[in-house]
Coordinates of C-alpha atoms in Angstrom, one line a residue:
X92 CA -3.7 13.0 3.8
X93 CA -0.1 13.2 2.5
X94 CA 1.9 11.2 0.1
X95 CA 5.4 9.2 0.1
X96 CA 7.3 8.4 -2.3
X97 CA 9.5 5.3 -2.9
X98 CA 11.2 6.1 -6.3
X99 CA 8.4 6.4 -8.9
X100 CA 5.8 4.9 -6.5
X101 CA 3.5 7.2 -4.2
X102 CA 2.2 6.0 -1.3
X103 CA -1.1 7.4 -0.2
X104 CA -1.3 7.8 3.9
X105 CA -3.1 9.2 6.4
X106 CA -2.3 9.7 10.5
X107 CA -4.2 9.7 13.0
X108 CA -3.1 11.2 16.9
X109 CA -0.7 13.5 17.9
X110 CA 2.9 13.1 16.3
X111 CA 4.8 12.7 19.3
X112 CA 3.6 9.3 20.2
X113 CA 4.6 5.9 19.6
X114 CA 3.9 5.3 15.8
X115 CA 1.3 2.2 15.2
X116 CA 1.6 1.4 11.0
X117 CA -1.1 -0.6 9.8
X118 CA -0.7 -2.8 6.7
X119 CA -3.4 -3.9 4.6
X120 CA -4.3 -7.3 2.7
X121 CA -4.5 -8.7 -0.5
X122 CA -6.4 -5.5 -2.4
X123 CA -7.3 -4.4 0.8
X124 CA -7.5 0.0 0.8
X125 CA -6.4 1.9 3.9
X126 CA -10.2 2.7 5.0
X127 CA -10.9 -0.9 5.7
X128 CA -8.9 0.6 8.7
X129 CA -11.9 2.5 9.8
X130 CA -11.8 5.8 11.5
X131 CA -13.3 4.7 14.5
X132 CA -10.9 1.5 14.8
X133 CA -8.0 3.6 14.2
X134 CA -9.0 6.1 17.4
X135 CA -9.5 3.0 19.5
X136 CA -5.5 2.7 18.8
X137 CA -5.1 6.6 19.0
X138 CA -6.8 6.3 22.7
X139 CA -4.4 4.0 23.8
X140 CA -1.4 7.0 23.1
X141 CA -0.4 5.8 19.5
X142 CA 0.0 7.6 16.5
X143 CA -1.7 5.6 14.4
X144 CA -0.5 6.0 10.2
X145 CA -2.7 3.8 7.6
X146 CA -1.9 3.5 3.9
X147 CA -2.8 2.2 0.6
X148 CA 0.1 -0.6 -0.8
X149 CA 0.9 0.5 -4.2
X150 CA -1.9 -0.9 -6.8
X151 CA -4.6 0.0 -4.9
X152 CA -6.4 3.6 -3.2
X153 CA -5.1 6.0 -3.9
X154 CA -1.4 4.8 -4.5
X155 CA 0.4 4.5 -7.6
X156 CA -1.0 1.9 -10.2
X157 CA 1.8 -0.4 -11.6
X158 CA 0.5 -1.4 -14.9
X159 CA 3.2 -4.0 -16.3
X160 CA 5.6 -3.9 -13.5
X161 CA 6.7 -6.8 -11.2
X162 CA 7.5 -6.5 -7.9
X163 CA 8.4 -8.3 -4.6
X164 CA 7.3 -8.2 -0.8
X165 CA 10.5 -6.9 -0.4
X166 CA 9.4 -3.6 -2.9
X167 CA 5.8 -3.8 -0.6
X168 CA 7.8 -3.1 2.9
X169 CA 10.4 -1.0 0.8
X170 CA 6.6 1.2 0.8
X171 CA 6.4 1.5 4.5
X172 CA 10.0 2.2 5.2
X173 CA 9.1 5.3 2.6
X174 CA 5.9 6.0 4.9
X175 CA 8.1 6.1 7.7
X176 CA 10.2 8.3 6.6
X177 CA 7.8 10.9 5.0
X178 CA 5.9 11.2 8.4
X179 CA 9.6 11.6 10.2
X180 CA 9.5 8.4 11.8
X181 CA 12.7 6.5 13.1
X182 CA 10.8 3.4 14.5
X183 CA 7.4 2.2 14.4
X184 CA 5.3 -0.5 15.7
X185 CA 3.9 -2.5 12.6
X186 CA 1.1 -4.2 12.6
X187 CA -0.1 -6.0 9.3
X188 CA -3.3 -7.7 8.5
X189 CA -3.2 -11.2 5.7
X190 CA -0.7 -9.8 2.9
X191 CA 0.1 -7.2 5.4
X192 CA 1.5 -9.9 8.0
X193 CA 3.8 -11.2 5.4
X194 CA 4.7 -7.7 4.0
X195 CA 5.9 -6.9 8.0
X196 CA 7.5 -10.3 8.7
X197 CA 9.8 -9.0 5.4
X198 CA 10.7 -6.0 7.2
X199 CA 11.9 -7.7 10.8
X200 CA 13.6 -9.8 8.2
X201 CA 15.8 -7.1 6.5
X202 CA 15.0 -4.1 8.3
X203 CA 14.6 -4.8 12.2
X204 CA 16.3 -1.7 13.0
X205 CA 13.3 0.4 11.8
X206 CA 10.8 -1.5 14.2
X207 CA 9.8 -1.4 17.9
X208 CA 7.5 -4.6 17.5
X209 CA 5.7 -7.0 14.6
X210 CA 2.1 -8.3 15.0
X211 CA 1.4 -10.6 12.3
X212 CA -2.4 -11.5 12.2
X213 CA -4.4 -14.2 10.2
X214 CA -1.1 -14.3 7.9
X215 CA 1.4 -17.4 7.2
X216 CA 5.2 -17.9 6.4
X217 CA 4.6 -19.1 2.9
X218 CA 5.4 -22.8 3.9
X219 CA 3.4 -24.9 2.2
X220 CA 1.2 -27.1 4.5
X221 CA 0.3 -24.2 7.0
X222 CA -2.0 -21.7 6.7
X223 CA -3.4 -23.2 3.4
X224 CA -7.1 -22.3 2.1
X225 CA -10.2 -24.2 1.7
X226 CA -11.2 -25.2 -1.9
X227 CA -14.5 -22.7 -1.1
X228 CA -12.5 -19.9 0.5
X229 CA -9.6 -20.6 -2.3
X230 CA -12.3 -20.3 -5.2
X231 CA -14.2 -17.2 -3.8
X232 CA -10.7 -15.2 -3.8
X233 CA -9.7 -16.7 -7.7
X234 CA -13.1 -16.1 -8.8
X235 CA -13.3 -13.2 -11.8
X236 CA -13.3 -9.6 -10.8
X237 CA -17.1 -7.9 -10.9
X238 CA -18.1 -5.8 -14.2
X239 CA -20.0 -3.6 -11.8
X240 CA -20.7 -1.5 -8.6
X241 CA -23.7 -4.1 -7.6
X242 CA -21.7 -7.1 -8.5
X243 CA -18.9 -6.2 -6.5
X244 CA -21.2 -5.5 -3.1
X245 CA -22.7 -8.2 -4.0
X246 CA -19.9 -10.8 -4.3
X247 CA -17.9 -9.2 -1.6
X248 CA -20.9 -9.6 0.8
X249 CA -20.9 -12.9 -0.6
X250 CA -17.5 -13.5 0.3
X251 CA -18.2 -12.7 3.7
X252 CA -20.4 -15.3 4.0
X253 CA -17.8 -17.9 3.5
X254 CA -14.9 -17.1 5.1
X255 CA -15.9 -14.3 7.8
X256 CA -16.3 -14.2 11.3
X257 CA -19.8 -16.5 12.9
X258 CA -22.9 -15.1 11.5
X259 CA -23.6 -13.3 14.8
X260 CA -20.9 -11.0 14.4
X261 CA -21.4 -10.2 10.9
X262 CA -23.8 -6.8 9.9
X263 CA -24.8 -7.2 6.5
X264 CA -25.7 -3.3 6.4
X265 CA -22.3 -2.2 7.3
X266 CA -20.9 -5.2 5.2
X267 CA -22.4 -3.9 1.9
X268 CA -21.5 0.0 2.7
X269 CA -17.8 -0.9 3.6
X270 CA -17.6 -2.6 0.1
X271 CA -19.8 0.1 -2.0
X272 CA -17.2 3.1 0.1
X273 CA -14.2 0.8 -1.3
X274 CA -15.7 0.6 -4.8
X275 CA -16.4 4.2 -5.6
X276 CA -12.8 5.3 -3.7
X277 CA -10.8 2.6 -6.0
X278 CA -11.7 -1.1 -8.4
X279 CA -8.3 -2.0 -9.9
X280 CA -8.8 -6.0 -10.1
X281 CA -5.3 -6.1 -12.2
X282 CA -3.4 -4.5 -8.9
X283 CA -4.9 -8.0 -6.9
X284 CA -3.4 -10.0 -9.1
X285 CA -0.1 -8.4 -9.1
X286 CA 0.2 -7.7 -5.7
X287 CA -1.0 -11.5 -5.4
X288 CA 2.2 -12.6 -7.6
X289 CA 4.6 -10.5 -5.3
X290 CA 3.3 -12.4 -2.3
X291 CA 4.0 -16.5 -4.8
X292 CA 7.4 -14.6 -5.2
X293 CA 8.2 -14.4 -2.1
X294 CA 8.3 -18.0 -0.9
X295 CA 9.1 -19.4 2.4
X296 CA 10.5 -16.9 5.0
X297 CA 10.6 -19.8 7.5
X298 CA 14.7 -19.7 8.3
X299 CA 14.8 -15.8 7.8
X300 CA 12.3 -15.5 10.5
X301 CA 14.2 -17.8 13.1
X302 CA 16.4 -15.7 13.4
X303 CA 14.2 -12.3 13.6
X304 CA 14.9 -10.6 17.2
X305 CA 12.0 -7.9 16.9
X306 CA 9.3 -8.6 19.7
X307 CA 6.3 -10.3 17.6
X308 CA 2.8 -10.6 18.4
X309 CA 1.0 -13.5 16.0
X310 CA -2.8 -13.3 16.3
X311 CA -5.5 -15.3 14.1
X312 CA -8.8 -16.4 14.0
X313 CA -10.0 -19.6 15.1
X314 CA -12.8 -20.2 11.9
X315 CA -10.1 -18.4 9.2
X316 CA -10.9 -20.9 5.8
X317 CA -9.1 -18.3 3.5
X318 CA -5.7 -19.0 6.1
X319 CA -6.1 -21.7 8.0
X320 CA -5.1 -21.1 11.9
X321 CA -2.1 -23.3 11.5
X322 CA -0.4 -20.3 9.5
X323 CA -0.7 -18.4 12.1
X324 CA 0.5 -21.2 14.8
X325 CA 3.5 -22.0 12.7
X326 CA 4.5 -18.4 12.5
X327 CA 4.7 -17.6 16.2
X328 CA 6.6 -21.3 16.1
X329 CA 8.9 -20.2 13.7
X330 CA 9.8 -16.7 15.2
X331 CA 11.8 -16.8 18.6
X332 CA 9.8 -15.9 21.4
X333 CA 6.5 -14.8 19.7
X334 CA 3.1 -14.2 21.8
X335 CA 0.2 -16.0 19.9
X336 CA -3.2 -15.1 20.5
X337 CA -6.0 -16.9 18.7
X338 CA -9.6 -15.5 18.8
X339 CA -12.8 -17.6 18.7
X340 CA -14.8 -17.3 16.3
X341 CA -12.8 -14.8 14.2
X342 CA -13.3 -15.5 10.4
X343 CA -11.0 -13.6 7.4
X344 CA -12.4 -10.2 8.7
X345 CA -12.5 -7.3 11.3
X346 CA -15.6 -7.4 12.6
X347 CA -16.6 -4.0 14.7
X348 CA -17.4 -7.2 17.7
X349 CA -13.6 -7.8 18.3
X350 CA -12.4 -4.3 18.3
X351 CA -11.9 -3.9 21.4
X352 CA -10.8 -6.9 22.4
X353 CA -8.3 -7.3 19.4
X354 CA -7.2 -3.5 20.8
X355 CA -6.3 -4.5 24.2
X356 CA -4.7 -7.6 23.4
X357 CA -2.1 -5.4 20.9
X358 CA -2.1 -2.7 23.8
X359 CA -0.9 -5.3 26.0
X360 CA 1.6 -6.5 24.4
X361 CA 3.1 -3.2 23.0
X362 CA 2.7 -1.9 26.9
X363 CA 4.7 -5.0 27.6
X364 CA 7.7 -4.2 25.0
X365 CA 7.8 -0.9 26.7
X366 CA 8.3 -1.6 29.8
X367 CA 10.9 -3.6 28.8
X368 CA 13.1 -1.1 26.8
X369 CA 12.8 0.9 29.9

């Protein structure tokens, strides 16, 4: 566990594999904590020969708090480029999850240099008319933060329910510990809804990304109400030469039944890159 800093912000991160690999940086969603990144998830990528860093965006883990500040997307990948750097990392494969995808299509934006490939997955441009949620999906995520430990595995089980992967894929046991382990290791409510505003800030990346260069991977799932699947079409139509890789029956989650099929597919592709460089 080791921290970076980014002027007054600390960034909470953690590796995973030996440091001479390939880097693999895995950004997190909308109040989404670096252990939703489980261990064993993480090793899948580790097993493949990547180093594998997760971290906690600022407002939420273990990362600095940012009580009456406003920030940007731009500030959010300013966080990994610090990561980066801490761990001694020139170039990194990113790969970013909801908020996470937007947070790394900002950084092929304005810092390409710093990447060997972008996977974007069950993210959107910020267009309006792509990627939009469903009035359920839309009201679950504005609904009013829980007063309590049982509320919030409740309601985040809950959540699950509407816009997660088909019911077959979903284990309500490991659904409720996920949520109690995120609970007890952080609740900040008021970091959601300013790391929310950073992502309305932001706006349409649309023309920056046509003219992004950095080999992208765009993956989404096929029953996604919270982002509908055409946010995740339009982005591997807006970025030149993007792979896009939809998977059935994938909700708003990470269900342990795609793991390994959401690992070889990235493996694939980041095999594919370096072959390519060579």
């Amino acid at each position: 566990m080791s921290t970076a800093r980014n002027g007054d912000v600390e960034i909470h991160y953690e590796s995973f594999g030996p440091d001479h690999d390939p880097a693999l940086v895995l950004v997190n969603g909308l109040g989404s904590q670096c252990i939703n990144f489980a261990d064993e998830w993480c090793q899948r990528f580790v097993a493949e020969g990547y180093r594998v860093i997760r971290f906690d965006n600022r407002d939420v883990g273990l990362s600095s708090k940012l009580e009456g500040v406003d920030y940007s997307l731009a500030d959010m990948a300013g966080d990994v480029l610090a990561v980066l750097d801490a761990a001694g990392i020139e170039r990194a494969h990113v790969f970013g999850l909801s908020m996470g995808g937007m947070i790394v299509q900002r950084l092929a934006i304005d810092h390409p240099e710093r990447l060997l490939t972008m996977t974007s997955v069950m993210s959107r441009t910020g267009e309006p008319g792509f990627g939009e949620s469903t009035p359920e999906a839309l009201a679950v995520l504005m609904a009013p933060p829980a007063t309590s430990r049982e509320e919030y595995i409740e309601s985040h089980r809950a959540a699950i329910g509407v816009y997660g992967s088909k019911p077959e894929w979903i284990d309500d046991a490991e659904t409720r510990a996920r949520a109690a382990a995120a609970y007890d290791r952080c609740f900040c409510p008021a970091g959601i809804g300013r790391q929310m505003a950073a992502v309305m800030r932001d706006g349409s990346r649309d023309e920056a990304l046509g003219s992004v260069t950095v080999p992208t991977l765009v993956m989404h799932g096929s029953r996604d109400p919270l982002i509908h699947p055409s946010g995740g079409r339009h982005t591997a139509e807006v970025i030149p030469n993007a792979r896009y890789v939809e998977i059935e029956g994938l909700g708003h989650d990470y269900p342990r039944a795609v793991w390994k099929a959401w690992v070889s597919t990235w493996s694939a592709f980041a095999s594919d890159h370096r072959r390519a460089e060579r």
